[in-house]
Coordinates of C-alpha atoms and ligand atoms in Angstrom, one line a residue:
X1 CA 9.6 -13.0 6.5
X2 CA 12.9 -11.4 5.4
X3 CA 12.9 -7.6 5.7
X4 CA 15.0 -5.8 3.1
X5 CA 16.4 -2.3 3.5
X6 CA 17.0 -0.5 0.2
X7 CA 18.9 2.8 0.1
X8 CA 17.3 5.2 -2.4
X9 CA 19.9 7.3 -4.2
X10 CA 18.9 9.9 -6.7
X11 CA 17.2 8.6 -9.8
X12 CA 17.0 4.9 -8.8
X13 CA 13.3 4.9 -9.5
X14 CA 13.5 1.1 -10.2
X15 CA 13.6 0.4 -6.4
X16 CA 10.6 2.8 -5.8
X17 CA 8.8 1.0 -8.7
X18 CA 9.3 -2.3 -6.9
X19 CA 7.9 -0.9 -3.7
X20 CA 4.9 0.4 -5.6
X21 CA 4.3 -3.1 -6.9
X22 CA 4.2 -4.3 -3.3
X23 CA 1.5 -1.7 -2.6
X24 CA -0.5 -2.6 -5.7
X25 CA -0.4 -6.3 -4.5
X26 CA -1.9 -5.3 -1.2
X27 CA 1.4 -5.6 0.8
X28 CA 2.9 -3.1 3.2
X29 CA 6.1 -1.1 2.7
X30 CA 8.0 1.4 4.9
X31 CA 9.1 4.6 3.3
X32 CA 10.6 8.0 4.3
X33 CA 8.7 11.2 4.6
X34 CA 9.7 14.7 5.8
X35 CA 8.0 14.0 9.2
X36 CA 8.8 10.4 10.2
X37 CA 9.0 7.1 8.4
X38 CA 5.6 5.7 7.3
X39 CA 4.3 2.2 7.0
X40 CA 2.2 2.3 3.8
X41 CA -0.5 0.2 2.1
X42 CA -3.2 0.7 -0.5
X43 CA -5.5 3.2 1.3
X44 CA -8.6 2.1 -0.6
X45 CA -8.2 -1.6 0.3
X46 CA -9.4 -2.8 3.7
X47 CA -7.4 -6.0 3.7
X48 CA -4.2 -4.2 2.9
X49 CA -4.9 -1.7 5.7
X50 CA -5.5 -4.5 8.1
X51 CA -1.9 -5.6 7.5
X52 CA -0.7 -2.2 8.8
X53 CA -2.6 -2.7 12.0
X54 CA -1.2 -6.2 12.4
X55 CA 2.4 -5.3 11.7
X56 CA 2.3 -2.4 14.2
X57 CA 0.0 -3.9 16.8
X58 CA -2.1 -0.8 16.4
X59 CA -5.5 -0.5 18.1
X60 CA -8.2 -0.8 15.5
X61 CA -10.0 2.4 16.5
X62 CA -7.0 4.5 15.7
X63 CA -7.5 5.8 12.1
X64 CA -4.9 6.0 9.4
X65 CA -3.8 9.1 7.4
X66 CA -4.1 8.9 3.6
X67 CA -1.1 10.2 1.7
X68 CA -1.5 11.7 -1.8
X69 CA 0.9 12.9 -4.4
X70 CA -1.2 15.6 -6.0
X71 CA -4.4 17.6 -5.5
X72 CA -6.0 15.4 -8.2
X73 CA -5.9 12.4 -6.0
X74 CA -8.1 14.2 -3.4
X75 CA -11.1 13.3 -5.6
X76 CA -10.5 9.6 -4.8
X77 CA -11.0 10.3 -1.1
X78 CA -13.5 13.1 -0.6
X79 CA -16.3 14.7 -2.5
X80 CA -16.5 18.0 -0.7
X81 CA -13.3 19.7 0.3
X82 CA -14.1 22.3 3.0
X83 CA -12.7 25.8 2.3
X84 CA -10.5 25.6 5.3
X85 CA -8.8 22.5 3.9
X86 CA -8.3 24.2 0.5
X87 CA -6.6 27.2 2.1
X88 CA -4.3 25.0 4.1
X89 CA -3.4 22.9 1.1
X90 CA -2.7 26.1 -0.9
X91 CA -0.5 27.5 1.8
X92 CA 1.4 24.5 3.2
X93 CA 1.2 21.5 0.8
X94 CA 3.3 19.5 0.1
X95 CA 4.3 19.7 3.7
X96 CA 4.0 18.4 7.3
X97 CA 0.2 19.0 7.7
X98 CA -2.9 16.7 7.6
X99 CA -6.4 17.9 6.9
X100 CA -9.4 16.1 8.3
X101 CA -12.2 16.2 5.6
X102 CA -15.4 14.3 5.0
X103 CA -14.7 10.9 3.4
X104 CA -16.0 9.3 0.3
X105 CA -17.8 6.0 0.5
X106 CA -15.0 4.1 -1.2
X107 CA -12.6 4.9 1.7
X108 CA -12.9 1.7 3.9
X109 CA -14.1 2.0 7.5
X110 CA -11.0 0.0 8.4
X111 CA -8.9 3.1 7.5
X112 CA -11.0 5.6 9.4
X113 CA -11.9 3.5 12.4
X114 CA -15.5 3.9 11.4
X115 CA -15.4 7.8 11.3
X116 CA -17.2 9.7 8.5
X117 CA -14.1 11.8 8.1
X118 CA -10.6 11.0 6.9
X119 CA -7.1 12.5 7.4
X120 CA -5.2 13.4 4.2
X121 CA -1.8 14.8 3.6
X122 CA 0.7 15.4 0.8
X123 CA 4.3 14.7 2.0
X124 CA 7.1 16.9 1.1
X125 CA 9.5 14.1 0.2
X126 CA 10.3 13.0 -3.4
X127 CA 10.6 9.3 -2.6
X128 CA 7.2 9.3 -0.8
X129 CA 5.4 11.2 -3.6
X130 CA 7.0 9.1 -6.4
X131 CA 5.9 5.9 -4.5
X132 CA 2.3 7.2 -4.3
X133 CA 2.3 8.3 -7.9
X134 CA 3.6 4.9 -9.1
X135 CA 1.1 3.0 -6.9
X136 CA -1.7 5.1 -8.4
X137 CA -3.7 5.1 -5.1
X138 CA -3.7 7.1 -1.9
X139 CA -1.3 5.3 0.5
X140 CA -2.5 4.8 4.1
X141 CA 0.4 5.2 6.4
X142 CA 0.9 5.6 10.1
X143 CA 4.4 6.0 11.6
X144 CA 6.4 2.8 10.9
X145 CA 7.0 1.9 14.6
X146 CA 5.5 -0.7 16.9
X147 CA 2.5 0.8 18.5
X148 CA 3.4 2.8 21.7
X149 CA 7.1 3.2 20.7
X150 CA 8.8 6.5 19.5
X151 CA 8.2 7.1 15.8
X152 CA 11.2 6.2 13.5
X153 CA 13.2 8.9 11.9
X154 CA 15.7 6.5 10.2
X155 CA 15.4 3.3 8.2
X156 CA 17.4 1.5 11.0
X157 CA 14.8 2.5 13.6
X158 CA 12.1 1.1 11.4
X159 CA 14.1 -2.1 11.1
X160 CA 14.6 -2.4 14.9
X161 CA 10.8 -2.4 15.4
X162 CA 9.4 -4.2 12.3
X163 CA 12.1 -6.7 11.1
X164 CA 10.5 -10.0 10.2
X165 CA 7.0 -8.2 10.0
X166 CA 7.3 -6.4 6.7
X167 CA 9.1 -7.2 3.4
X168 CA 10.7 -3.8 2.4
X169 CA 12.0 -0.5 3.9
X170 CA 13.0 2.3 1.6
X171 CA 15.9 4.2 3.1
X172 CA 15.8 7.9 2.4
X173 CA 18.1 9.1 5.2
X174 CA 17.1 11.1 8.3
X175 CA 13.6 12.7 8.4
X176 CA 13.8 16.5 8.1
X177 CA 11.3 17.4 10.8
X178 CA 11.3 14.4 13.1
X179 CA 7.8 15.0 14.6
X180 CA 4.5 13.8 13.0
X181 CA 2.3 16.1 10.9
X182 CA 0.1 18.8 12.4
X183 CA -3.4 17.5 12.2
X184 CA -6.2 20.1 11.6
X185 CA -9.9 19.4 11.7
X186 CA -11.3 21.2 8.7
X187 CA -15.0 20.1 9.1
X188 CA -16.1 23.0 11.4
X189 CA -16.1 26.8 10.8
X190 CA -12.8 27.3 12.5
X191 CA -9.7 25.2 12.0
X192 CA -9.0 23.1 15.1
X193 CA -5.5 21.6 15.8
X194 CA -5.9 18.0 16.9
X195 CA -2.2 17.3 17.0
X196 CA 0.6 19.9 17.0
X197 CA 3.4 19.5 14.5
X198 CA 5.9 21.4 12.4
X199 CA 3.2 23.6 10.9
X200 CA 2.6 25.7 14.0
X201 CA -0.5 27.5 15.4
X202 CA 1.4 30.7 14.7
X203 CA 1.8 29.8 11.0
X204 CA -1.9 28.9 10.7
X205 CA -2.8 32.2 12.3
X206 CA -1.2 34.0 9.4
X207 CA -3.9 32.7 7.1
X208 CA -6.9 32.3 9.5
X209 CA -8.2 34.9 11.9
X210 CA -8.9 32.3 14.6
X211 CA -7.3 28.9 15.2
X212 CA -8.3 26.6 18.0
X213 CA -6.5 23.8 19.7
X214 CA -8.3 20.7 20.8
X215 CA -8.8 21.3 24.6
X216 CA -7.6 17.7 25.3
X217 CA -4.1 18.8 24.1
X218 CA -3.8 21.6 26.7
X219 CA -4.6 19.6 29.8
X220 CA -8.4 19.8 29.8
X221 CA -10.1 16.6 30.9
X222 CA -11.9 15.9 27.6
X223 CA -11.6 13.1 25.0
X224 CA -9.2 14.0 22.2
X225 CA -10.8 14.4 18.8
X226 CA -8.0 12.5 17.1
X227 CA -8.6 9.0 18.5
X228 CA -4.8 8.2 18.5
X229 CA -4.1 11.0 20.9
X230 CA -5.6 9.1 23.8
X231 CA -3.0 6.3 23.7
X232 CA 0.4 6.1 25.5
X233 CA 2.9 6.9 22.8
X234 CA 6.6 7.5 22.2
X235 CA 7.6 5.5 25.3
X236 CA 11.3 4.6 25.8
X237 CA 11.9 1.3 27.6
X238 CA 12.9 3.1 30.9
X239 CA 10.5 5.4 32.7
X240 CA 11.0 9.1 31.7
X241 CA 10.6 12.2 33.9
X242 CA 10.1 15.5 32.1
X243 CA 11.6 18.7 33.5
X244 CA 9.6 21.8 32.5
X245 CA 10.5 25.4 33.2
X246 CA 13.0 28.2 32.6
X247 CA 16.1 27.2 30.6
X248 CA 18.2 29.1 33.2
X249 CA 17.0 26.8 36.0
X250 CA 17.5 23.5 34.2
X251 CA 21.2 23.0 35.1
X252 CA 20.6 23.3 38.8
X253 CA 17.6 20.9 38.7
X254 CA 19.5 18.3 36.7
X255 CA 22.6 18.5 39.0
X256 CA 20.4 18.0 42.1
X257 CA 18.4 15.2 40.6
X258 CA 21.5 13.3 39.3
X259 CA 23.1 13.6 42.8
X260 CA 19.9 12.2 44.4
X261 CA 19.7 9.2 42.0
X262 CA 23.4 8.5 42.4
X263 CA 22.9 8.0 46.1
X264 CA 20.1 5.5 45.3
X265 CA 22.5 3.6 42.9
X266 CA 20.3 4.3 39.9
X267 CA 21.7 4.3 36.4
X268 CA 20.2 7.5 35.0
X269 CA 20.1 8.7 31.3
X270 CA 19.8 12.3 30.4
X271 CA 18.1 13.7 27.2
X272 CA 18.8 17.4 27.1
X273 CA 20.1 20.4 25.2
X274 CA 23.7 20.8 24.2
X275 CA 24.1 23.4 26.9
X276 CA 23.0 21.1 29.7
X277 CA 24.7 18.0 28.4
X278 CA 28.1 19.7 28.1
X279 CA 27.8 21.5 31.5
X280 CA 26.8 18.2 33.3
X281 CA 29.5 16.0 31.8
X282 CA 27.2 13.0 32.8
X283 CA 28.2 9.6 31.5
X284 CA 24.9 8.6 30.0
X285 CA 23.6 11.6 28.0
X286 CA 22.0 12.3 24.7
X287 CA 22.5 15.8 23.3
X288 CA 19.3 16.8 21.4
X289 CA 20.6 20.1 20.1
X290 CA 21.0 23.8 21.0
X291 CA 18.4 25.2 23.5
X292 CA 17.3 27.9 21.1
X293 CA 17.1 25.7 18.0
X294 CA 13.7 24.0 18.3
X295 CA 13.9 22.6 14.7
X296 CA 17.1 20.8 15.6
X297 CA 15.6 19.4 18.8
X298 CA 12.5 18.2 17.0
X299 CA 14.6 16.4 14.4
X300 CA 16.7 14.6 17.1
X301 CA 13.9 13.9 19.6
X302 CA 12.9 10.4 18.6
X303 CA 16.5 9.2 18.2
X304 CA 17.0 10.5 21.8
X305 CA 13.9 8.6 23.0
X306 CA 15.3 5.4 21.5
X307 CA 18.9 6.0 22.4
X308 CA 18.8 4.4 25.9
X309 CA 16.7 1.4 24.9
X310 CA 19.8 -0.9 24.6
X311 CA 21.7 0.6 27.5
X312 CA 20.1 -0.9 30.5
X313 CA 19.1 2.4 32.1
X314 CA 16.8 2.6 35.2
X315 CA 15.4 6.1 34.5
X316 CA 15.6 8.9 32.0
X317 CA 15.5 12.6 32.8
X318 CA 14.5 14.8 29.9
X319 CA 14.7 18.6 29.5
X320 CA 11.6 20.3 28.2
X321 CA 11.4 23.2 25.8
X322 CA 9.2 26.3 25.5
X323 CA 5.7 25.5 24.2
X324 CA 5.7 28.1 21.3
X325 CA 6.0 27.2 17.7
X326 CA 7.2 23.7 17.1
X327 CA 8.0 23.6 20.8
X328 CA 4.3 22.8 21.3
X329 CA 4.8 19.6 19.3
X330 CA 8.0 18.7 21.1
X331 CA 6.4 19.1 24.5
X332 CA 3.3 17.2 23.4
X333 CA 5.5 14.2 22.5
X334 CA 7.7 14.5 25.6
X335 CA 4.7 14.7 27.9
X336 CA 3.3 11.5 26.4
X337 CA 6.7 9.8 26.6
X338 CA 6.7 10.6 30.3
X339 CA 3.2 9.3 30.9
X340 CA 2.6 12.8 32.3
X341 CA 5.4 12.5 34.9
X342 CA 6.3 16.1 34.8
X343 CA 8.4 18.2 37.3
X344 CA 8.3 22.0 37.2
X345 CA 11.7 23.5 37.9
Ligands
AMP1 P1 0.1 8.3 12.9 O1 -0.2 8.1 11.5 O2 0.6 7.1 13.7 O3 0.9 9.6 13.1 O4 -1.4 8.6 13.6 C1 -2.4 9.3 12.9 C2 -3.1 10.2 13.8 O5 -4.2 10.8 13.0 C3 -3.8 9.5 15.0 O6 -3.7 10.3 16.1 C4 -5.3 9.5 14.5 O7 -6.1 9.3 15.6 C5 -5.4 10.7 13.7 N1 -6.5 10.7 12.7 C6 -6.5 10.0 11.6 N2 -7.7 10.1 10.9 C7 -8.5 10.9 11.7 C8 -9.8 11.5 11.6 N3 -10.6 11.2 10.6 N4 -10.2 12.3 12.6 C9 -9.4 12.6 13.6 N5 -8.2 12.1 13.8 C10 -7.7 11.3 12.9
MG2 MG1 2.3 7.0 15.2

């Protein structure tokens, strides 16, 4: 199958219409959102959803999020919207947040991995919302990468993973946030964060008196409530070691570790802040942004995790961030990318 990349410039709705036709015919199409690129199909059609799992090599018990263009579309997905979900939608949608709500019967089990709940979100991206509107159905869309790899934040990254597997990629430029949506379970009395993202715990605490985090996310030995969180994710080709600790101690730690691996004749890549990369002057380095600019770091993170894949590197050393605000999402992704190989500095 040939994979076409089509750049979407303002007002070329014709190309988005063609993509919507693919969705209506039960095909899959990759499209931009403000979080990462999605791989979309008709969310009410089990056969169409099956093609997403096939293209990505995604485990079948890992449910898909349904993307809607308007509140009106919610009625196709759920009968009872919990008040927690309504408050989140009013405060943050369209935006990088997914609410877990009870599902209607017409949402196929193939989409929800057999769960009685479904994840729904309204992306803050004009191309995505136009596509959903023109398709006329909720679009099921996980990130448009091969299962296990870092999510794509550009059309080229989608192409690297899925060329020959899907017919069309809509190119809308670099994703704004660069990490997947915050997932909030809205089916209990208190909102529970199942996956951290750009809408932070602190932001949710401005509208709810109590916000919980799924204990599995903060190191407790429990099964995560979002089935996808139990899988290895975001993994670059080379093994990655994550350095965690005070920003002030990072330079010393990186300098020592690089000297150690040099003696072992290892080719080491560094993914770190502008401050560390410029102080090290190391040959193989990816600058993910200023230490104090977590939004910039999030936006560059997945490009960094893909950066060394074609550079024949033995090992990657990555600098961690603080775990407040969107830093919680950044560190969640980096920990997974490291397979929990974490060094405290
Ligand atoms: P992705 O679209 O690749 O970002 O992955 C979607 C994430 O949402 C996965 O971690 C899923 O396990 C999670 N998810 C989707 N639907 C549900 C649901 N009904 N309950 C809990 N987690 C869900
Ligand atoms: Mg994903």
